[in-house]
Amino acid sequence: INSIRRRKIKSKGGKEVSVTQNIAEYIKERGIPLTKLSRRTEIPYSIIYSCFAENYRNRDLRADELLKICKTLKVNPMDFMDK
């Protein structure tokens, strides 16, 4: 499964941001604990952390992980493409 990294979106400032970064911002704004997200999605915490931890982001989401997270958060994956 391909990484979501290849899909970059230009933000209002013209800077490119990834879908993973958009979801990270969404999670942070809503105060969703990474441990809770990990349990509910059944994605290992180490993967969640490496995608979303503020000072440690070194991995982008895979498509299947994106879909699990969006289903858990009850949001449309396309919402993160247009941000």
mmCIF file of N, CA and C in Angstrom:
data_model
loop_
_atom_site.group_PDB
_atom_site.id
_atom_site.type_symbol
_atom_site.label_atom_id
_atom_site.label_comp_id
_atom_site.label_asym_id
_atom_site.label_seq_id
_atom_site.Cartn_x
_atom_site.Cartn_y
_atom_site.Cartn_z
ATOM 1 N N ILE A 1 0.854 -1.179 0.000
ATOM 2 C CA ILE A 1 0.000 0.000 0.000
ATOM 3 C C ILE A 1 0.893 1.233 0.000
ATOM 4 N N ASN A 2 0.560 2.164 -0.855
ATOM 5 C CA ASN A 2 1.357 3.376 -0.983
ATOM 6 C C ASN A 2 1.157 4.302 0.203
ATOM 7 N N SER A 3 2.171 5.068 0.476
ATOM 8 C CA SER A 3 2.112 6.055 1.537
ATOM 9 C C SER A 3 1.305 7.258 1.063
ATOM 10 N N ILE A 4 0.696 7.935 1.996
ATOM 11 C CA ILE A 4 -0.075 9.133 1.692
ATOM 12 C C ILE A 4 0.863 10.315 1.430
ATOM 13 N N ARG A 5 2.118 10.182 1.725
ATOM 14 C CA ARG A 5 3.091 11.261 1.592
ATOM 15 C C ARG A 5 3.060 11.885 0.199
ATOM 16 N N ARG A 6 2.865 11.102 -0.827
ATOM 17 C CA ARG A 6 2.912 11.613 -2.188
ATOM 18 C C ARG A 6 1.858 12.680 -2.460
ATOM 19 N N ARG A 7 0.795 12.669 -1.693
ATOM 20 C CA ARG A 7 -0.283 13.637 -1.891
ATOM 21 C C ARG A 7 -0.035 14.834 -0.990
ATOM 22 N N LYS A 8 0.446 15.916 -1.565
ATOM 23 C CA LYS A 8 0.698 17.137 -0.805
ATOM 24 C C LYS A 8 -0.330 18.185 -1.200
ATOM 25 N N ILE A 9 -0.758 18.956 -0.246
ATOM 26 C CA ILE A 9 -1.751 19.978 -0.459
ATOM 27 C C ILE A 9 -1.133 21.318 -0.123
ATOM 28 N N LYS A 10 -1.416 22.330 -0.909
ATOM 29 C CA LYS A 10 -0.921 23.669 -0.590
ATOM 30 C C LYS A 10 -1.865 24.326 0.406
ATOM 31 N N SER A 11 -1.298 24.827 1.473
ATOM 32 C CA SER A 11 -2.095 25.517 2.478
ATOM 33 C C SER A 11 -2.315 26.958 2.030
ATOM 34 N N LYS A 12 -3.015 27.724 2.846
ATOM 35 C CA LYS A 12 -3.295 29.118 2.510
ATOM 36 C C LYS A 12 -2.027 29.928 2.317
ATOM 37 N N GLY A 13 -0.983 29.606 3.045
ATOM 38 C CA GLY A 13 0.280 30.321 2.936
ATOM 39 C C GLY A 13 1.125 29.861 1.763
ATOM 40 N N GLY A 14 0.646 28.894 0.991
ATOM 41 C CA GLY A 14 1.397 28.394 -0.153
ATOM 42 C C GLY A 14 2.341 27.262 0.186
ATOM 43 N N LYS A 15 2.494 26.955 1.471
ATOM 44 C CA LYS A 15 3.378 25.879 1.907
ATOM 45 C C LYS A 15 2.675 24.537 1.709
ATOM 46 N N GLU A 16 3.413 23.547 1.224
ATOM 47 C CA GLU A 16 2.818 22.231 1.033
ATOM 48 C C GLU A 16 2.750 21.479 2.357
ATOM 49 N N VAL A 17 1.598 20.876 2.611
ATOM 50 C CA VAL A 17 1.421 20.046 3.803
ATOM 51 C C VAL A 17 0.811 18.726 3.377
ATOM 52 N N SER A 18 1.166 17.671 4.069
ATOM 53 C CA SER A 18 0.664 16.344 3.716
ATOM 54 C C SER A 18 -0.667 16.072 4.410
ATOM 55 N N VAL A 19 -1.333 15.054 3.934
ATOM 56 C CA VAL A 19 -2.573 14.606 4.553
ATOM 57 C C VAL A 19 -2.295 14.241 6.011
ATOM 58 N N THR A 20 -1.175 13.578 6.262
ATOM 59 C CA THR A 20 -0.805 13.211 7.634
ATOM 60 C C THR A 20 -0.698 14.450 8.514
ATOM 61 N N GLN A 21 -0.096 15.504 7.998
ATOM 62 C CA GLN A 21 0.026 16.740 8.771
ATOM 63 C C GLN A 21 -1.343 17.359 9.043
ATOM 64 N N ASN A 22 -2.232 17.290 8.067
ATOM 65 C CA ASN A 22 -3.588 17.814 8.269
ATOM 66 C C ASN A 22 -4.324 17.045 9.356
ATOM 67 N N ILE A 23 -4.180 15.732 9.354
ATOM 68 C CA ILE A 23 -4.832 14.923 10.385
ATOM 69 C C ILE A 23 -4.194 15.189 11.742
ATOM 70 N N ALA A 24 -2.882 15.335 11.775
ATOM 71 C CA ALA A 24 -2.189 15.641 13.031
ATOM 72 C C ALA A 24 -2.730 16.943 13.627
ATOM 73 N N GLU A 25 -2.942 17.931 12.795
ATOM 74 C CA GLU A 25 -3.489 19.211 13.250
ATOM 75 C C GLU A 25 -4.911 19.022 13.790
ATOM 76 N N TYR A 26 -5.715 18.248 13.091
ATOM 77 C CA TYR A 26 -7.091 17.958 13.503
ATOM 78 C C TYR A 26 -7.097 17.290 14.884
ATOM 79 N N ILE A 27 -6.247 16.287 15.061
ATOM 80 C CA ILE A 27 -6.159 15.553 16.332
ATOM 81 C C ILE A 27 -5.717 16.481 17.459
ATOM 82 N N LYS A 28 -4.727 17.310 17.177
ATOM 83 C CA LYS A 28 -4.213 18.234 18.189
ATOM 84 C C LYS A 28 -5.272 19.257 18.587
ATOM 85 N N GLU A 29 -5.964 19.834 17.598
ATOM 86 C CA GLU A 29 -6.992 20.839 17.874
ATOM 87 C C GLU A 29 -8.110 20.299 18.753
ATOM 88 N N ARG A 30 -8.420 19.028 18.606
ATOM 89 C CA ARG A 30 -9.510 18.422 19.362
ATOM 90 C C ARG A 30 -9.043 17.735 20.638
ATOM 91 N N GLY A 31 -7.744 17.740 20.879
ATOM 92 C CA GLY A 31 -7.214 17.161 22.110
ATOM 93 C C GLY A 31 -7.399 15.659 22.209
ATOM 94 N N ILE A 32 -7.343 14.973 21.077
ATOM 95 C CA ILE A 32 -7.533 13.517 21.066
ATOM 96 C C ILE A 32 -6.224 12.846 21.480
ATOM 97 N N PRO A 33 -6.231 12.091 22.566
ATOM 98 C CA PRO A 33 -5.003 11.408 22.994
ATOM 99 C C PRO A 33 -4.575 10.332 21.984
ATOM 100 N N LEU A 34 -3.296 10.277 21.708
ATOM 101 C CA LEU A 34 -2.780 9.296 20.749
ATOM 102 C C LEU A 34 -3.020 7.869 21.231
ATOM 103 N N THR A 35 -2.966 7.663 22.541
ATOM 104 C CA THR A 35 -3.210 6.313 23.071
ATOM 105 C C THR A 35 -4.643 5.870 22.792
ATOM 106 N N LYS A 36 -5.573 6.781 22.957
ATOM 107 C CA LYS A 36 -6.981 6.479 22.700
ATOM 108 C C LYS A 36 -7.206 6.185 21.210
ATOM 109 N N LEU A 37 -6.587 6.984 20.352
ATOM 110 C CA LEU A 37 -6.692 6.776 18.915
ATOM 111 C C LEU A 37 -6.116 5.420 18.524
ATOM 112 N N SER A 38 -5.010 5.065 19.122
ATOM 113 C CA SER A 38 -4.373 3.777 18.856
ATOM 114 C C SER A 38 -5.280 2.617 19.240
ATOM 115 N N ARG A 39 -5.851 2.689 20.426
ATOM 116 C CA ARG A 39 -6.747 1.617 20.889
ATOM 117 C C ARG A 39 -7.966 1.485 19.992
ATOM 118 N N ARG A 40 -8.566 2.607 19.664
ATOM 119 C CA ARG A 40 -9.816 2.567 18.876
ATOM 120 C C ARG A 40 -9.595 2.131 17.429
ATOM 121 N N THR A 41 -8.450 2.466 16.862
ATOM 122 C CA THR A 41 -8.181 2.102 15.469
ATOM 123 C C THR A 41 -7.489 0.757 15.346
ATOM 124 N N GLU A 42 -6.941 0.276 16.460
ATOM 125 C CA GLU A 42 -6.121 -0.940 16.478
ATOM 126 C C GLU A 42 -4.850 -0.783 15.643
ATOM 127 N N ILE A 43 -4.396 0.461 15.511
ATOM 128 C CA ILE A 43 -3.106 0.754 14.892
ATOM 129 C C ILE A 43 -2.112 0.858 16.043
ATOM 130 N N PRO A 44 -0.982 0.163 15.967
ATOM 131 C CA PRO A 44 -0.022 0.216 17.073
ATOM 132 C C PRO A 44 0.356 1.650 17.455
ATOM 133 N N TYR A 45 0.479 1.868 18.766
ATOM 134 C CA TYR A 45 0.809 3.203 19.274
ATOM 135 C C TYR A 45 2.098 3.722 18.645
ATOM 136 N N SER A 46 3.073 2.864 18.425
ATOM 137 C CA SER A 46 4.352 3.316 17.858
ATOM 138 C C SER A 46 4.159 3.945 16.475
ATOM 139 N N ILE A 47 3.225 3.421 15.704
ATOM 140 C CA ILE A 47 2.937 3.986 14.378
ATOM 141 C C ILE A 47 2.196 5.314 14.529
ATOM 142 N N ILE A 48 1.189 5.340 15.389
ATOM 143 C CA ILE A 48 0.439 6.578 15.640
ATOM 144 C C ILE A 48 1.396 7.669 16.105
ATOM 145 N N TYR A 49 2.270 7.331 17.027
ATOM 146 C CA TYR A 49 3.219 8.304 17.570
ATOM 147 C C TYR A 49 4.155 8.825 16.487
ATOM 148 N N SER A 50 4.682 7.926 15.667
ATOM 149 C CA SER A 50 5.642 8.365 14.657
ATOM 150 C C SER A 50 4.981 9.202 13.562
ATOM 151 N N CYS A 51 3.665 9.109 13.422
ATOM 152 C CA CYS A 51 2.942 9.935 12.444
ATOM 153 C C CYS A 51 2.503 11.274 13.020
ATOM 154 N N PHE A 52 2.124 11.292 14.300
ATOM 155 C CA PHE A 52 1.444 12.468 14.841
ATOM 156 C C PHE A 52 2.130 13.189 15.995
ATOM 157 N N ALA A 53 3.121 12.614 16.631
ATOM 158 C CA ALA A 53 3.771 13.295 17.757
ATOM 159 C C ALA A 53 4.413 14.579 17.253
ATOM 160 N N GLU A 54 4.133 15.664 17.913
ATOM 161 C CA GLU A 54 4.504 16.995 17.428
ATOM 162 C C GLU A 54 5.979 17.153 17.084
ATOM 163 N N ASN A 55 6.852 16.662 17.915
ATOM 164 C CA ASN A 55 8.289 16.849 17.676
ATOM 165 C C ASN A 55 8.973 15.615 17.110
ATOM 166 N N TYR A 56 8.186 14.667 16.604
ATOM 167 C CA TYR A 56 8.794 13.405 16.178
ATOM 168 C C TYR A 56 8.264 12.901 14.840
ATOM 169 N N ARG A 57 7.520 13.682 14.122
ATOM 170 C CA ARG A 57 6.891 13.207 12.879
ATOM 171 C C ARG A 57 7.940 12.773 11.865
ATOM 172 N N ASN A 58 8.020 11.475 11.661
ATOM 173 C CA ASN A 58 8.985 10.965 10.677
ATOM 174 C C ASN A 58 8.368 9.896 9.780
ATOM 175 N N ARG A 59 7.052 9.814 9.794
ATOM 176 C CA ARG A 59 6.378 8.784 9.012
ATOM 177 C C ARG A 59 5.023 9.299 8.572
ATOM 178 N N ASP A 60 4.664 9.028 7.334
ATOM 179 C CA ASP A 60 3.342 9.388 6.846
ATOM 180 C C ASP A 60 2.420 8.175 6.910
ATOM 181 N N LEU A 61 1.140 8.443 6.984
ATOM 182 C CA LEU A 61 0.149 7.375 7.057
ATOM 183 C C LEU A 61 0.091 6.572 5.769
ATOM 184 N N ARG A 62 -0.181 5.298 5.914
ATOM 185 C CA ARG A 62 -0.516 4.466 4.759
ATOM 186 C C ARG A 62 -2.011 4.621 4.525
ATOM 187 N N ALA A 63 -2.450 4.267 3.338
ATOM 188 C CA ALA A 63 -3.861 4.443 2.977
ATOM 189 C C ALA A 63 -4.795 3.701 3.930
ATOM 190 N N ASP A 64 -4.452 2.474 4.294
ATOM 191 C CA ASP A 64 -5.329 1.709 5.187
ATOM 192 C C ASP A 64 -5.399 2.345 6.574
ATOM 193 N N GLU A 65 -4.301 2.924 7.019
ATOM 194 C CA GLU A 65 -4.288 3.593 8.320
ATOM 195 C C GLU A 65 -5.144 4.859 8.269
ATOM 196 N N LEU A 66 -5.031 5.598 7.181
ATOM 197 C CA LEU A 66 -5.843 6.796 6.998
ATOM 198 C C LEU A 66 -7.326 6.450 7.085
ATOM 199 N N LEU A 67 -7.723 5.400 6.405
ATOM 200 C CA LEU A 67 -9.138 5.016 6.401
ATOM 201 C C LEU A 67 -9.623 4.581 7.781
ATOM 202 N N LYS A 68 -8.795 3.829 8.507
ATOM 203 C CA LYS A 68 -9.173 3.411 9.869
ATOM 204 C C LYS A 68 -9.349 4.621 10.782
ATOM 205 N N ILE A 69 -8.422 5.566 10.677
ATOM 206 C CA ILE A 69 -8.481 6.758 11.530
ATOM 207 C C ILE A 69 -9.714 7.591 11.196
ATOM 208 N N CYS A 70 -9.957 7.796 9.918
ATOM 209 C CA CYS A 70 -11.128 8.585 9.515
ATOM 210 C C CYS A 70 -12.428 7.916 9.934
ATOM 211 N N LYS A 71 -12.488 6.607 9.828
ATOM 212 C CA LYS A 71 -13.688 5.886 10.260
ATOM 213 C C LYS A 71 -13.895 6.057 11.765
ATOM 214 N N THR A 72 -12.821 5.943 12.522
ATOM 215 C CA THR A 72 -12.892 6.093 13.973
ATOM 216 C C THR A 72 -13.307 7.510 14.370
ATOM 217 N N LEU A 73 -12.763 8.507 13.667
ATOM 218 C CA LEU A 73 -13.069 9.905 13.982
ATOM 219 C C LEU A 73 -14.384 10.365 13.349
ATOM 220 N N LYS A 74 -14.953 9.497 12.514
ATOM 221 C CA LYS A 74 -16.204 9.806 11.815
ATOM 222 C C LYS A 74 -16.080 11.068 10.965
ATOM 223 N N VAL A 75 -15.000 11.077 10.174
ATOM 224 C CA VAL A 75 -14.766 12.174 9.237
ATOM 225 C C VAL A 75 -14.482 11.593 7.853
ATOM 226 N N ASN A 76 -14.705 12.391 6.853
ATOM 227 C CA ASN A 76 -14.454 11.998 5.481
ATOM 228 C C ASN A 76 -12.966 12.176 5.182
ATOM 229 N N PRO A 77 -12.276 11.161 4.663
ATOM 230 C CA PRO A 77 -10.858 11.302 4.344
ATOM 231 C C PRO A 77 -10.569 12.472 3.391
ATOM 232 N N MET A 78 -11.511 12.784 2.535
ATOM 233 C CA MET A 78 -11.318 13.887 1.584
ATOM 234 C C MET A 78 -11.231 15.230 2.292
ATOM 235 N N ASP A 79 -11.762 15.338 3.493
ATOM 236 C CA ASP A 79 -11.670 16.581 4.245
ATOM 237 C C ASP A 79 -10.215 16.986 4.485
ATOM 238 N N PHE A 80 -9.344 16.015 4.573
ATOM 239 C CA PHE A 80 -7.936 16.287 4.846
ATOM 240 C C PHE A 80 -7.144 16.574 3.577
ATOM 241 N N MET A 81 -7.737 16.322 2.431
ATOM 242 C CA MET A 81 -7.102 16.610 1.157
ATOM 243 C C MET A 81 -7.283 18.080 0.774
ATOM 244 N N ASP A 82 -8.362 18.652 1.220
ATOM 245 C CA ASP A 82 -8.741 20.011 0.795
ATOM 246 C C ASP A 82 -8.388 21.081 1.788
ATOM 247 N N LYS A 83 -7.726 20.722 2.844
ATOM 248 C CA LYS A 83 -7.471 21.672 3.923
ATOM 249 C C LYS A 83 -6.455 22.705 3.528
#
